[in-house]
Amino acid sequence: MENKEARCRASIGVFDSGVGGLTVAREIMRNLPGEHIVYFGDTARVPYGSKSKDTIVRYARQIIHFLQTQDVKAIVIACNTASALALDTVEKELDIPIIGVIRPGARVAVSATKNRRIGVIGTESTINSHMYQKLICEADPSVTVYEKACPLFCPLVEEGWLKDPVTKEVARRYLAELLDKDIDSLILGCTHYPLLRSLIRELVGDQITLVNPAYETARELGELLERESLSNPDEPPTPPTAEPYRFYVSDMAEKFGHFANSILPYDIETIQKINIEEY
Amino acid sequence: MENKEARCRASIGVFDSGVGGLTVAREIMRNLPGEHIVYFGDTARVPYGSKSKDTIVRYARQIIHFLQTQDVKAIVIACNTASALALDTVEKELDIPIIGVIRPGARVAVSATKNRRIGVIGTESTINSHMYQKLICEADPSVTVYEKACPLFCPLVEEGWLKDPVTKEVARRYLAELLDKDIDSLILGCTHYPLLRSLIRELVGDQITLVNPAYETARELGELLERESLSNPDEPPTPPTAEPYRFYVSDMAEKFGHFANSILPYDIETIQKINIEEY
């Protein structure tokens, strides 16, 4: 019984290619304030969006191996590319629960759409995997999915040009063909894209629902923990602090910290750099 | 004596974070047609331009180790970031000659400038290393160097927007502060940037010399091989073919091949993918 309780007090492992997954971690912090988090950002090998399935699976295995050394009770792949390319493979190899962001995003888009025309934007690798399309059509075969890779969005976000006319022109071009298809819902299928939300909103108008899979992922994680009797029974600290959260990166901890503090509701105090290739 | 001759017939190892170094390989092919080349593009871990010295040194050591399994007689770091961050460290560990692109680029800029005001553009990591500034000032302390990181140039080149109005607007912003400094020479301090040459030329006008370190690197390699009695004595094949060149990548061989065939004068027939983390 003691073991079971200790298990419930273990952390959630959350990983991404870099900082983008912090938008998912933020939702977990908000929705499941009693849960501890170990976050890993693969800043040495970012971006994932132009890499192959083989490579992403190898990277995901190394990261999961690292997170298991931190004794996590469940894992969230807070990266669309890794969810699209690696989740199917690594979930078969694991004896703890693991979820990605794509199934939750697909599910909420299917509930949101009225005209059954959904747009998806993401990295090259996410779009080429057609994983959103697959999961949306499994949930509702009558939906038509239109996909578009937006490879310049991540570099523009990392440059900090969130409301810049250049970014707007790039977005206008990327989104034009989706808007032509009369979509009524658009999945922001990369964890960087919610940071471009207001710029995208200006371009697509008020009639299109913007779907951020991060919200739904945090909700699904909560349901999963309940179902598996893994929720942390402790009261969250009052007032909320950064204490239950630990952050690891594979490179450039300082730059990561700067970005993280602009996304998260708490200032991160320490970020540890590890050599992920050793895992 | 036989050993010495076999040594001269060995290949030159050339590496980069991805495809950019092919602009250097191309110059070696043109200037030293008798030399064989083993090229490695670290396409799994590209880009290098936002990574730390520790990480780039670790990656360079792995790649050099791989190239040594291919029995190369000399190595060219055909990547500005890796030349800036790793050359100093790895050259002390090697018993074969190794050169980067920064010293050649710095040297030719110093000969080109009349008003002793030189601009340098490159990745964040190259610019933050101030290696161009250091080597230029060693060559001529009276020169003033103005540096500017251009992090969006590589993604724009990889998106293929070489002559696009968006790219021109980004370049206009990046270059404005250098043009204000009245530079008369501008070093294209990233192997991707020569692909933006005509767009940059339009913005800076005819009065500024654009320095592409690739030319000078190939020339310095030729001098080095002569000096060390390592030049290949064989006649190059007539007509020229792709046969003496071998290509390895860490990911996405097909995409690399597509890009390579647009840069090189020969079509590449085979590209082998290796797991560079094992070296």
PDB file of C-alpha atoms in Angstrom, chain B residues 9 15 21 31 33 37 41 44 48 50 81 102 106 108 125 140 150 175-176 189 209 232 244-245 248 273 279:
ATOM      1  CA  ARG B   9      45.540   8.837 -52.686  1.00  0.00           C
ATOM      2  CA  PHE B  15      31.829  17.925 -42.857  1.00  0.00           C
ATOM      3  CA  GLY B  21      29.056  22.616 -46.570  1.00  0.00           C
ATOM      4  CA  ASN B  31      39.990  23.692 -57.553  1.00  0.00           C
ATOM      5  CA  PRO B  33      39.897  17.951 -59.250  1.00  0.00           C
ATOM      6  CA  ILE B  37      36.153  13.546 -50.950  1.00  0.00           C
ATOM      7  CA  GLY B  41      26.297  16.133 -43.293  1.00  0.00           C
ATOM      8  CA  ALA B  44      19.957  14.580 -37.762  1.00  0.00           C
ATOM      9  CA  TYR B  48      24.433  23.928 -35.302  1.00  0.00           C
ATOM     10  CA  SER B  50      22.062  27.891 -31.987  1.00  0.00           C
ATOM     11  CA  THR B  81      29.732  27.412 -36.505  1.00  0.00           C
ATOM     12  CA  ILE B 102      36.918  31.101 -40.735  1.00  0.00           C
ATOM     13  CA  ALA B 106      39.044  36.395 -42.422  1.00  0.00           C
ATOM     14  CA  VAL B 108      40.481  37.264 -47.801  1.00  0.00           C
ATOM     15  CA  SER B 125      26.769  30.801 -32.228  1.00  0.00           C
ATOM     16  CA  ASP B 140      45.311  43.490 -39.117  1.00  0.00           C
ATOM     17  CA  CYS B 150      20.979  36.277 -38.974  1.00  0.00           C
ATOM     18  CA  LEU B 175      21.812  44.160 -42.845  1.00  0.00           C
ATOM     19  CA  ALA B 176      20.606  47.698 -42.032  1.00  0.00           C
ATOM     20  CA  GLY B 189      29.906  33.689 -42.545  1.00  0.00           C
ATOM     21  CA  THR B 209      32.739  43.133 -51.638  1.00  0.00           C
ATOM     22  CA  ASN B 232      46.947  13.210 -54.976  1.00  0.00           C
ATOM     23  CA  PRO B 244      35.572  10.017 -56.434  1.00  0.00           C
ATOM     24  CA  TYR B 245      33.045  11.524 -54.027  1.00  0.00           C
ATOM     25  CA  TYR B 248      27.179  10.244 -45.667  1.00  0.00           C
ATOM     26  CA  LYS B 273      22.885   7.128 -43.612  1.00  0.00           C
ATOM     27  CA  TYR B 279      31.166   7.201 -33.145  1.00  0.00           C
TER      28      TYR B 279
END
